[in-house]
Short mmCIF file of C-alpha atoms and ligand atoms in Angstrom, two decimals:
data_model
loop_
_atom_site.label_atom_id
_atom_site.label_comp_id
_atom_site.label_asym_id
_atom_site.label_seq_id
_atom_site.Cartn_x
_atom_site.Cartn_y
_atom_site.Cartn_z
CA UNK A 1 -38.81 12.15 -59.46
CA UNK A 2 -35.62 12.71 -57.60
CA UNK A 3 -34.54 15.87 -55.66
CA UNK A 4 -31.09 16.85 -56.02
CA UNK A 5 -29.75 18.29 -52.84
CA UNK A 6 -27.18 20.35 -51.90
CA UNK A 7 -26.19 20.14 -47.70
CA UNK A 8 -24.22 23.01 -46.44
CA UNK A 9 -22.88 22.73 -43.00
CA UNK A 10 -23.09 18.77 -43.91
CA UNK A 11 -20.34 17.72 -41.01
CA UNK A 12 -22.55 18.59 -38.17
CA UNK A 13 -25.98 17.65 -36.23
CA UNK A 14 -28.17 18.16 -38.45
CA UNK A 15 -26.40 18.14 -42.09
CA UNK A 16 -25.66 14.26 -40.16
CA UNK A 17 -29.08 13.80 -40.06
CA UNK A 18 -30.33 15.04 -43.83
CA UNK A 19 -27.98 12.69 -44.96
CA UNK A 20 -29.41 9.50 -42.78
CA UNK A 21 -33.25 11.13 -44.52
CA UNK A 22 -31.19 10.91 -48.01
CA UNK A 23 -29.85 7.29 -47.52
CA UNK A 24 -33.92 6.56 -46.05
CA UNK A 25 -34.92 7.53 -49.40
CA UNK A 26 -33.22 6.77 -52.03
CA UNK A 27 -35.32 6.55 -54.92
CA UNK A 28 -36.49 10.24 -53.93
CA UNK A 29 -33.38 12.15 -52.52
CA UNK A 30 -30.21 12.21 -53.94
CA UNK A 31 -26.93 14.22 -52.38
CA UNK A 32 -24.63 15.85 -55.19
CA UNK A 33 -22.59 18.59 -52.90
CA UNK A 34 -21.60 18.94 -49.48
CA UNK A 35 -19.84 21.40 -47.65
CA UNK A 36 -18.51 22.07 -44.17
CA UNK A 37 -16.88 24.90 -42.32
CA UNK A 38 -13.13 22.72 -42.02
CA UNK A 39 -13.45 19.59 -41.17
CA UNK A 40 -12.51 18.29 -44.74
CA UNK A 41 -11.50 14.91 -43.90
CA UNK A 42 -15.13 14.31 -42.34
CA UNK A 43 -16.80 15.84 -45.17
CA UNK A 44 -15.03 13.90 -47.86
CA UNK A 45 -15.78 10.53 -45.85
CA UNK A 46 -19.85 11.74 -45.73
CA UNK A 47 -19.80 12.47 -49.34
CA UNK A 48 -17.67 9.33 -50.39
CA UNK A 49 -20.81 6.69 -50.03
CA UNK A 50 -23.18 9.41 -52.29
CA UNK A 51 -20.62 10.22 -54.46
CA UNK A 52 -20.81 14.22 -54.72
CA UNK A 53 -18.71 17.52 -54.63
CA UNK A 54 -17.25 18.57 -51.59
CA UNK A 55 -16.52 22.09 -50.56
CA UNK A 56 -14.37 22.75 -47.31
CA UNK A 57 -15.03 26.42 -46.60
CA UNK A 58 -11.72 27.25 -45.16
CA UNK A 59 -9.29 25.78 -47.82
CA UNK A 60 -11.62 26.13 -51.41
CA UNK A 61 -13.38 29.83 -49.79
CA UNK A 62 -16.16 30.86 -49.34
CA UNK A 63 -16.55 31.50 -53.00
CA UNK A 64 -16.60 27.62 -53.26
CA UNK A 65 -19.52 27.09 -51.09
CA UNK A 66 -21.69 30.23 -52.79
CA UNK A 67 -20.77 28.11 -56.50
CA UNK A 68 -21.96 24.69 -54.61
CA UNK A 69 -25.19 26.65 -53.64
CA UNK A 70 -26.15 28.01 -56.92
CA UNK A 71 -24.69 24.85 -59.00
CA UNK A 72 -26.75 23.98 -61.92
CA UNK A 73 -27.11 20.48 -61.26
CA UNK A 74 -29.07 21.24 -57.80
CA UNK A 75 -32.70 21.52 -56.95
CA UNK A 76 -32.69 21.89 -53.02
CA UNK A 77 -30.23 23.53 -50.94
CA UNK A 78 -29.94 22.30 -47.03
CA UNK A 79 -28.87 25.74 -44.93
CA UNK A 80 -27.37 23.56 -41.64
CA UNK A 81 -24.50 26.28 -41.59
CA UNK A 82 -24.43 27.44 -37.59
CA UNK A 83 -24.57 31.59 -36.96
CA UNK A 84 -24.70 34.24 -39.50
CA UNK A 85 -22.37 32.51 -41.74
CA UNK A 86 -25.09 30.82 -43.37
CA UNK A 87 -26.72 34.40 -44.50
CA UNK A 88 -24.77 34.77 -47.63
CA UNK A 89 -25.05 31.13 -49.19
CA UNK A 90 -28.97 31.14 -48.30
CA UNK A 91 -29.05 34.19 -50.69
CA UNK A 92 -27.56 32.94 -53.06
CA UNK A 93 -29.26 29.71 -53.73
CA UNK A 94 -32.63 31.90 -53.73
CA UNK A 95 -31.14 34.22 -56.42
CA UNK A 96 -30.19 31.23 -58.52
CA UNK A 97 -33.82 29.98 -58.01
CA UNK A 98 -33.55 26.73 -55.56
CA UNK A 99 -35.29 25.89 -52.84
CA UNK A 100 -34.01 26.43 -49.54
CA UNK A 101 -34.53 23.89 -46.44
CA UNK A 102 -33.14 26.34 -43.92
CA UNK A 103 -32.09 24.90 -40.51
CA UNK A 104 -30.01 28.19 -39.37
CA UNK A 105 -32.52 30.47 -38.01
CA UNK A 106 -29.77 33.25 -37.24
CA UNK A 107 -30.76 33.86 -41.25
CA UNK A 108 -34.23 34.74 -40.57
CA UNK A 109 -33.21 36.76 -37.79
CA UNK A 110 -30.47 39.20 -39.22
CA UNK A 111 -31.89 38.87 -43.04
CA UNK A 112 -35.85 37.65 -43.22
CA UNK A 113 -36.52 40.85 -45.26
CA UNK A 114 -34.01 39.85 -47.55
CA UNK A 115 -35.10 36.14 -47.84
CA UNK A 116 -38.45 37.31 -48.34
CA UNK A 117 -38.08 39.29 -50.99
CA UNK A 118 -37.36 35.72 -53.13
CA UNK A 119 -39.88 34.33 -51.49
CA UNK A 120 -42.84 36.65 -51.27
CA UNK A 121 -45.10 34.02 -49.83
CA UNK A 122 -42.51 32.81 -46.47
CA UNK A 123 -42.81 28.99 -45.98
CA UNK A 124 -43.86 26.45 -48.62
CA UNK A 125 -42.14 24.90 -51.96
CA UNK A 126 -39.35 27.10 -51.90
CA UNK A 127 -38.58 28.25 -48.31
CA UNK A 128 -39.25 25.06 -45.97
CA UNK A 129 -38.28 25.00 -42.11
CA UNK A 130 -35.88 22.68 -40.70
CA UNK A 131 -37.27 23.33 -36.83
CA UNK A 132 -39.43 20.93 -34.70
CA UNK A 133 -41.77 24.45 -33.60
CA UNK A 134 -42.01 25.78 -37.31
CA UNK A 135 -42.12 22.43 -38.88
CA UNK A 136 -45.00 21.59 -36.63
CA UNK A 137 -46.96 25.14 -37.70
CA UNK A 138 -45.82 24.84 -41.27
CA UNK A 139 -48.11 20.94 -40.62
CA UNK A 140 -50.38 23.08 -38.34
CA UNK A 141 -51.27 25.84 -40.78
CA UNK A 142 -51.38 23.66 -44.18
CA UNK A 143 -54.70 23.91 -45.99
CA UNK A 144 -56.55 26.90 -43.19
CA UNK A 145 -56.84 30.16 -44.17
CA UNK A 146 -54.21 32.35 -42.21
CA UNK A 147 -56.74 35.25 -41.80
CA UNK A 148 -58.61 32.53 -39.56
CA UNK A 149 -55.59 31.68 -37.02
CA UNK A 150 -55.92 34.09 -33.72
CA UNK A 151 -52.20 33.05 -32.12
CA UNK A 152 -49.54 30.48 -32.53
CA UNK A 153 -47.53 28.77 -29.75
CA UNK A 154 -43.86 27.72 -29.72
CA UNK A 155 -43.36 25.11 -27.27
CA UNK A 156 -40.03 25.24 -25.27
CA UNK A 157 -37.82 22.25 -23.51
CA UNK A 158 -36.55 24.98 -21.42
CA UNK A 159 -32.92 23.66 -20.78
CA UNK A 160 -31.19 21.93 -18.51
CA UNK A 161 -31.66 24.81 -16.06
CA UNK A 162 -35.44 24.74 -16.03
CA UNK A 163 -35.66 23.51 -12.36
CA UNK A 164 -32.49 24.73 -11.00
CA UNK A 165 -32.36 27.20 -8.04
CA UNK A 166 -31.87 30.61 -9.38
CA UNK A 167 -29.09 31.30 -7.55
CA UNK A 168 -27.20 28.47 -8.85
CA UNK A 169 -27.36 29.75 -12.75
CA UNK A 170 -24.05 31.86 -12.14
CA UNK A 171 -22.45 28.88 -11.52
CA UNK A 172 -23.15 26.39 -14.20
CA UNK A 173 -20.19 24.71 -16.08
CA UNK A 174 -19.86 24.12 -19.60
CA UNK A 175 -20.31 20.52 -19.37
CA UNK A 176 -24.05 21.59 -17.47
CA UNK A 177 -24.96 23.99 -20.27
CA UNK A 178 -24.61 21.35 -23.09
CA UNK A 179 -26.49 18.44 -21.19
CA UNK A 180 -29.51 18.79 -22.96
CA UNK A 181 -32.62 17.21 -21.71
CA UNK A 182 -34.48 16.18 -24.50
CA UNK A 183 -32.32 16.89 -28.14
CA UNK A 184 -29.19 16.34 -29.07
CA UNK A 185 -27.71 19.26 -30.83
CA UNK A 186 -24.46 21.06 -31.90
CA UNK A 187 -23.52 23.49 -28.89
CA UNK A 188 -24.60 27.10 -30.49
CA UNK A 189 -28.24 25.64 -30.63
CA UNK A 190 -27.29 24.26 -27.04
CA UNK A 191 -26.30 27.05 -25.20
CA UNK A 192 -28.90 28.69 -26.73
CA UNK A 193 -31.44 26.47 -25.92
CA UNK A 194 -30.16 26.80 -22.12
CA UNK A 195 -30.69 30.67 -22.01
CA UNK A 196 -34.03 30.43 -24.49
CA UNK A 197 -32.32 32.66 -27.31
CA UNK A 198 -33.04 30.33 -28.92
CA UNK A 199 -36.76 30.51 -28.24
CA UNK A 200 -36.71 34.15 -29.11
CA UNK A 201 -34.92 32.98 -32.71
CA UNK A 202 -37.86 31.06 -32.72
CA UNK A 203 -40.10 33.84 -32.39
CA UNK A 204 -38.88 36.04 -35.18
CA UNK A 205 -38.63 32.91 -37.33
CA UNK A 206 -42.34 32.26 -36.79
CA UNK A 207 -42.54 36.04 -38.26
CA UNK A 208 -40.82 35.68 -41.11
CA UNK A 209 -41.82 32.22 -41.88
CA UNK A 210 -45.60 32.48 -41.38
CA UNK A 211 -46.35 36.48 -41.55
CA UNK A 212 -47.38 36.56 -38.00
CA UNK A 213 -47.11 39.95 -36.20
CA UNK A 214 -44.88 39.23 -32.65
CA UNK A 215 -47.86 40.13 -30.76
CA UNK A 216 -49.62 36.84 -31.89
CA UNK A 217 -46.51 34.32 -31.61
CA UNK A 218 -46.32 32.82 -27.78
CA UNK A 219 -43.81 30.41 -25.93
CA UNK A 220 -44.47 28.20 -23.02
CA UNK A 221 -42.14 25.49 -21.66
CA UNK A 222 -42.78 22.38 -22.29
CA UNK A 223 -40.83 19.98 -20.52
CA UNK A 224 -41.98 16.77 -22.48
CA UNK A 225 -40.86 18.06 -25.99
CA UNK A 226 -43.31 15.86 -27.43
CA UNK A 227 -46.00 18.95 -28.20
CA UNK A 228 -44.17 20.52 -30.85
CA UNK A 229 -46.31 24.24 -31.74
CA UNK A 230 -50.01 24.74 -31.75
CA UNK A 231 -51.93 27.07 -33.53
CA UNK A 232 -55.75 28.95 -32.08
CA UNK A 233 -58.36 29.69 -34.57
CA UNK A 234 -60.71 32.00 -34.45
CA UNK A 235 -63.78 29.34 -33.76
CA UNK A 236 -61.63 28.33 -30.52
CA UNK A 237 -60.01 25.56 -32.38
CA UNK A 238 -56.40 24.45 -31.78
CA UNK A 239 -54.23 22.17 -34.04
CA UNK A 240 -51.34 20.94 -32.16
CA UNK A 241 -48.34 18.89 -34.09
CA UNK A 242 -46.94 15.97 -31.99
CA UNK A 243 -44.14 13.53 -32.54
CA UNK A 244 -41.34 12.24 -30.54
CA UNK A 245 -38.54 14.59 -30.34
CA UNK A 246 -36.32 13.65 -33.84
CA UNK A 247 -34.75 15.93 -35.91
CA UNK A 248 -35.31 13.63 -38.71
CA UNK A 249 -38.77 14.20 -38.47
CA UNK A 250 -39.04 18.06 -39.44
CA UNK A 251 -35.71 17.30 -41.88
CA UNK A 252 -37.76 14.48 -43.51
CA UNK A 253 -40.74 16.92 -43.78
CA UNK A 254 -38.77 19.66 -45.12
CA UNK A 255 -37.07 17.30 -48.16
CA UNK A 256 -39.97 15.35 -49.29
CA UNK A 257 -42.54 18.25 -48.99
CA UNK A 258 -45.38 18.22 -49.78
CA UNK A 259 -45.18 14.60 -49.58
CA UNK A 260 -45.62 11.90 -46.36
CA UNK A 261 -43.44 9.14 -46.89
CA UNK A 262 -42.26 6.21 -43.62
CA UNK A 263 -39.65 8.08 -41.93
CA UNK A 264 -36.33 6.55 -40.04
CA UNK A 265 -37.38 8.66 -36.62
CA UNK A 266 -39.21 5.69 -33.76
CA UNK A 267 -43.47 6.52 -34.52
CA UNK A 268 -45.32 8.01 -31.64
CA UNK A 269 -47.86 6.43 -29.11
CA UNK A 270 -49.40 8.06 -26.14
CA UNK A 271 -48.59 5.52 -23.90
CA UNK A 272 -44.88 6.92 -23.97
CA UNK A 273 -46.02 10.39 -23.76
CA UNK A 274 -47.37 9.56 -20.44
CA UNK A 275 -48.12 12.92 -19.41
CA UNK A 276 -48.16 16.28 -20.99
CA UNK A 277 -46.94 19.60 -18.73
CA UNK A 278 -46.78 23.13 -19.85
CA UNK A 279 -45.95 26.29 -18.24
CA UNK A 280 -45.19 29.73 -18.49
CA UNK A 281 -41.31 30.91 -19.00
CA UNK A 282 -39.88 32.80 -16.15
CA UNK A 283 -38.37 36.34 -17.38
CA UNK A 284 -35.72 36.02 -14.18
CA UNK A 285 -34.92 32.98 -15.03
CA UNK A 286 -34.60 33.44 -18.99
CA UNK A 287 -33.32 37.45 -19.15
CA UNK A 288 -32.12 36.11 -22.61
CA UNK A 289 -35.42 35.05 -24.02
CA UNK A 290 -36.86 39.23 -22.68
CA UNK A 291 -33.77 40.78 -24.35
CA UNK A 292 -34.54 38.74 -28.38
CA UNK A 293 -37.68 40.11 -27.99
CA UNK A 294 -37.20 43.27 -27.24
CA UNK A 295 -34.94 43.46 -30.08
CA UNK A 296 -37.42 41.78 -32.39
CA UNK A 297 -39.65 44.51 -31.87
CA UNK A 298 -36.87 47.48 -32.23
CA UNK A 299 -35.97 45.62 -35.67
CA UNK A 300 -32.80 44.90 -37.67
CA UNK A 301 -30.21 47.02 -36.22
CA UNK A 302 -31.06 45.61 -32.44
CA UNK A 303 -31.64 41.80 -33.95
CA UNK A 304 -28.20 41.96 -35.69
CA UNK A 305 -26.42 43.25 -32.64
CA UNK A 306 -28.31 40.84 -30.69
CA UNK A 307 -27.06 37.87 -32.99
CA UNK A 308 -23.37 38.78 -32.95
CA UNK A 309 -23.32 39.57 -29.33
CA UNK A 310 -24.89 36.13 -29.07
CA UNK A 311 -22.41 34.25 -30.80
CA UNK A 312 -19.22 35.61 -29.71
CA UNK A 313 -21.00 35.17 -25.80
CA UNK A 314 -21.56 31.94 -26.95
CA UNK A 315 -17.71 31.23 -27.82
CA UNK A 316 -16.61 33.03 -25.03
CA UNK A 317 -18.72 30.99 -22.69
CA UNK A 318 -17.99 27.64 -23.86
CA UNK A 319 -14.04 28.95 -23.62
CA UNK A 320 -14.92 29.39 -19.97
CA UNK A 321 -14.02 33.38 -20.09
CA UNK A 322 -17.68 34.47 -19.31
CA UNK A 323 -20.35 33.28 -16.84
CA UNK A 324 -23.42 31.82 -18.39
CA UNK A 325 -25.51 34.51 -16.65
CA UNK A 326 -22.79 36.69 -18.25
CA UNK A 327 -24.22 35.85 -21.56
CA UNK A 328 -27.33 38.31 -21.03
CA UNK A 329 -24.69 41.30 -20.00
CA UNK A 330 -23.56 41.09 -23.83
CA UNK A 331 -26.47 40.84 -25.28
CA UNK A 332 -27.94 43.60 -23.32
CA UNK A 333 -24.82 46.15 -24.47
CA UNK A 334 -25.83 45.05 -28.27
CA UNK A 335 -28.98 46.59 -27.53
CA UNK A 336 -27.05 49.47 -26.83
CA UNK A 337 -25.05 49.40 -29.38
CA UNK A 338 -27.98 49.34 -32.09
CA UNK A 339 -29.70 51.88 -30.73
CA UNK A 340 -27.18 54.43 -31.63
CA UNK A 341 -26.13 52.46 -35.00
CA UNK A 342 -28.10 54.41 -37.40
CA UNK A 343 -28.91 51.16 -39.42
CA UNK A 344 -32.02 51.77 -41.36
CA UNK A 345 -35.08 49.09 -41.15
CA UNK A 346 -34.11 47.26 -43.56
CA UNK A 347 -30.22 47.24 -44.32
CA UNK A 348 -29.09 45.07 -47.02
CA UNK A 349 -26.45 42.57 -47.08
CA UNK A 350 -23.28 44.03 -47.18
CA UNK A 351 -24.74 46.58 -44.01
CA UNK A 352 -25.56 43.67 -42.22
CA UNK A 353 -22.37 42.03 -42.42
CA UNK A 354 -20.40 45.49 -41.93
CA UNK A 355 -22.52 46.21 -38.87
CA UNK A 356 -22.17 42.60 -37.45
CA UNK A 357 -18.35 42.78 -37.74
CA UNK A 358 -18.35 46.45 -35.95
CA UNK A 359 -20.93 44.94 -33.08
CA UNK A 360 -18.32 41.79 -32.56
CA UNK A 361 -15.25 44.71 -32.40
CA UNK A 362 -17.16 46.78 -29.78
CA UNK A 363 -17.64 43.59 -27.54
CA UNK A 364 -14.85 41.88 -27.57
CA UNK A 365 -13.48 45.09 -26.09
CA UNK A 366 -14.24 45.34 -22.16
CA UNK A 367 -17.13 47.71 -21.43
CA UNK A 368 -17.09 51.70 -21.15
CA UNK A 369 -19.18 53.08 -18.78
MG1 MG B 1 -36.52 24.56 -32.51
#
């Protein structure tokens, strides 16, 4: 049988990367759309050797890429669309009934009760992570009973910054922030991998993904990035997922599931592991990673604000017009923000998006004290 995919957000890391899985697997996978943000000229040249649809999202609209989600003639939708963008295309390919292998977390973390409510049971058939930690729990979890599993841990790389004096974090450049040690990413997931946002992503993911209450999701850095998550049971147990760190891996996992096929990423031995090193974050030195979580527990009106204030710091960063330790400042005045928002627990789409747009407004406007 062959799945019929769909890759939105096919132009960049990982969209690149489901398509090397596709070409891996031919008998199994086959590509019939693809769509990128601009970047048509790219896009056509990816699609030319599998011979589907295109959709360029600024000249066709966004219209265009909602159709190419919900097309008849597709079975599996790929969500590689960076930032909240991707919210409104993931919903509609779970209206129309596909399954969604969903590499933008910013989804989860503005909309998981809205994803949920297509897909009561959170990861499996229809809802399948595209992220080493969750890919590795989704491996972790498979076949246990959840009421037996006491805590989950996320492991994190920790950045380029992880050993660098404290007093030097003002000062990083651009070019530091996106030298990643261990993946190579687009510069969102970067960034936000520098200041652990994207850890904290992680953590609300796990949530929605897995139904497990914040107080029993953990992160530790992990330096190695070869430990992907691990998961305690209640008999003292723990599962851990290992591999080397390739995208492909979790990508593969998420396309073929339930099913184990070779995969293009290099196999795994100890030998190259060498050793194994874990320890805890440091709040001073990831303020970030503190503020996602405190806005995970406050709920949607302080995760949205969160999220925008994260990607326009973000932009503004890599344009050089904020510090990187400036990046906290914003996210910290979202918190604000949503605090006097009136946003309800759980808003729906268009109150998302509305709220969003009026958090990005506030911020790009200098602070009032
Ligand atoms: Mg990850």
């Amino acid at each position: 049988m062959q799945t019929r995919l769909t890759v939105l957000g096919a132009t960049g890391s990982i969209g690149r990367q489901a398509l090397e899985v596709v070409a891996a697997h031919p008998g199994r996978l086959r590509v019939v759309g693809l769509s990128s943000g601009s970047n048509g000229d790219a896009c056509a040249a990816l699609a030319r050797g599998h011979k589907a649809r295109v959709v360029v999202r600024e000249r066709d609209g966004e219209d265009a890429v909602l159709d190419l989600a919900r097309a008849r003639d597709v079975d599996l939708v790929v969500v590689a669309i960076p930032g909240i963008a991707a919210l409104r295309p993931t919903l509609a390919a779970l209206e129309a009934g596909k399954a969604v292998a969903i590499a933008a977390k910013e989804v989860l973390v503005v909309g998981g009760h809205l994803v949920r409510r297509h897909v009561p049971d959170g990861a499996g058939e229809r809802l399948r992570p595209i992220d080493s930690e969750h890919c590795a729990l989704w491996q972790c979890l498979r076949g246990e009973d959840r009421a037996t599993v006491e805590s989950v841990t996320l492991t994190a790389s920790g950045g380029p910054f992880r050993d660098a004096p404290l007093g030097e974090l003002s000062e990083v450049t651009v070019a530091m922030a996106l030298r990643h040690p261990t993946w190579q990413m687009g510069p969102k997931v970067t960034i936000d991998s520098a200041t652990l946002v994207n850890k904290g992503y992680e953590v609300i993911e796990a949530r929605w993904l897995f139904d497990l209450p914040y107080d029993r999701v953990e992160a530790v850095i992990h330096p190695e990035s070869v430990v992907h998550a691990l998961v305690r049971f209640r008999d003292g147990s723990v599962k851990a997922q290992l591999a080397h760190p390739d995208m492909r891996l979790p990508i593969q996992y998420a396309l073929l599931y339930p099913e184990r096929l070779s995969s293009p990423a290099a196999g795994f031995g100890l030998a190259a592991a060498r050793s194994l090193t874990f320890r805890p974050i440091e709040p001073e030195r990831y303020p970030c990673f503190g503020i996602v979580l405190e806005a995970a527990r406050r709920g949607a009106a302080a995760t949205i604000a969160v999220n925008a204030a994260d990607e326009l710091a973000v932009e503004r960063f890599l344009r050089g017009e904020i510090s990187f330790t400036g990046i906290a400042g914003l996210l910290e005045r979202a918190l604000t923000l949503a605090a006097r928002s009136g946003l309800g627990a759980q808003p729906d789409l268009d109150a998302i998006l509305a709220f969003d747009a009026e958090v990005r407004r506030a911020l790009a406007a200098p602070a009032v004290v």
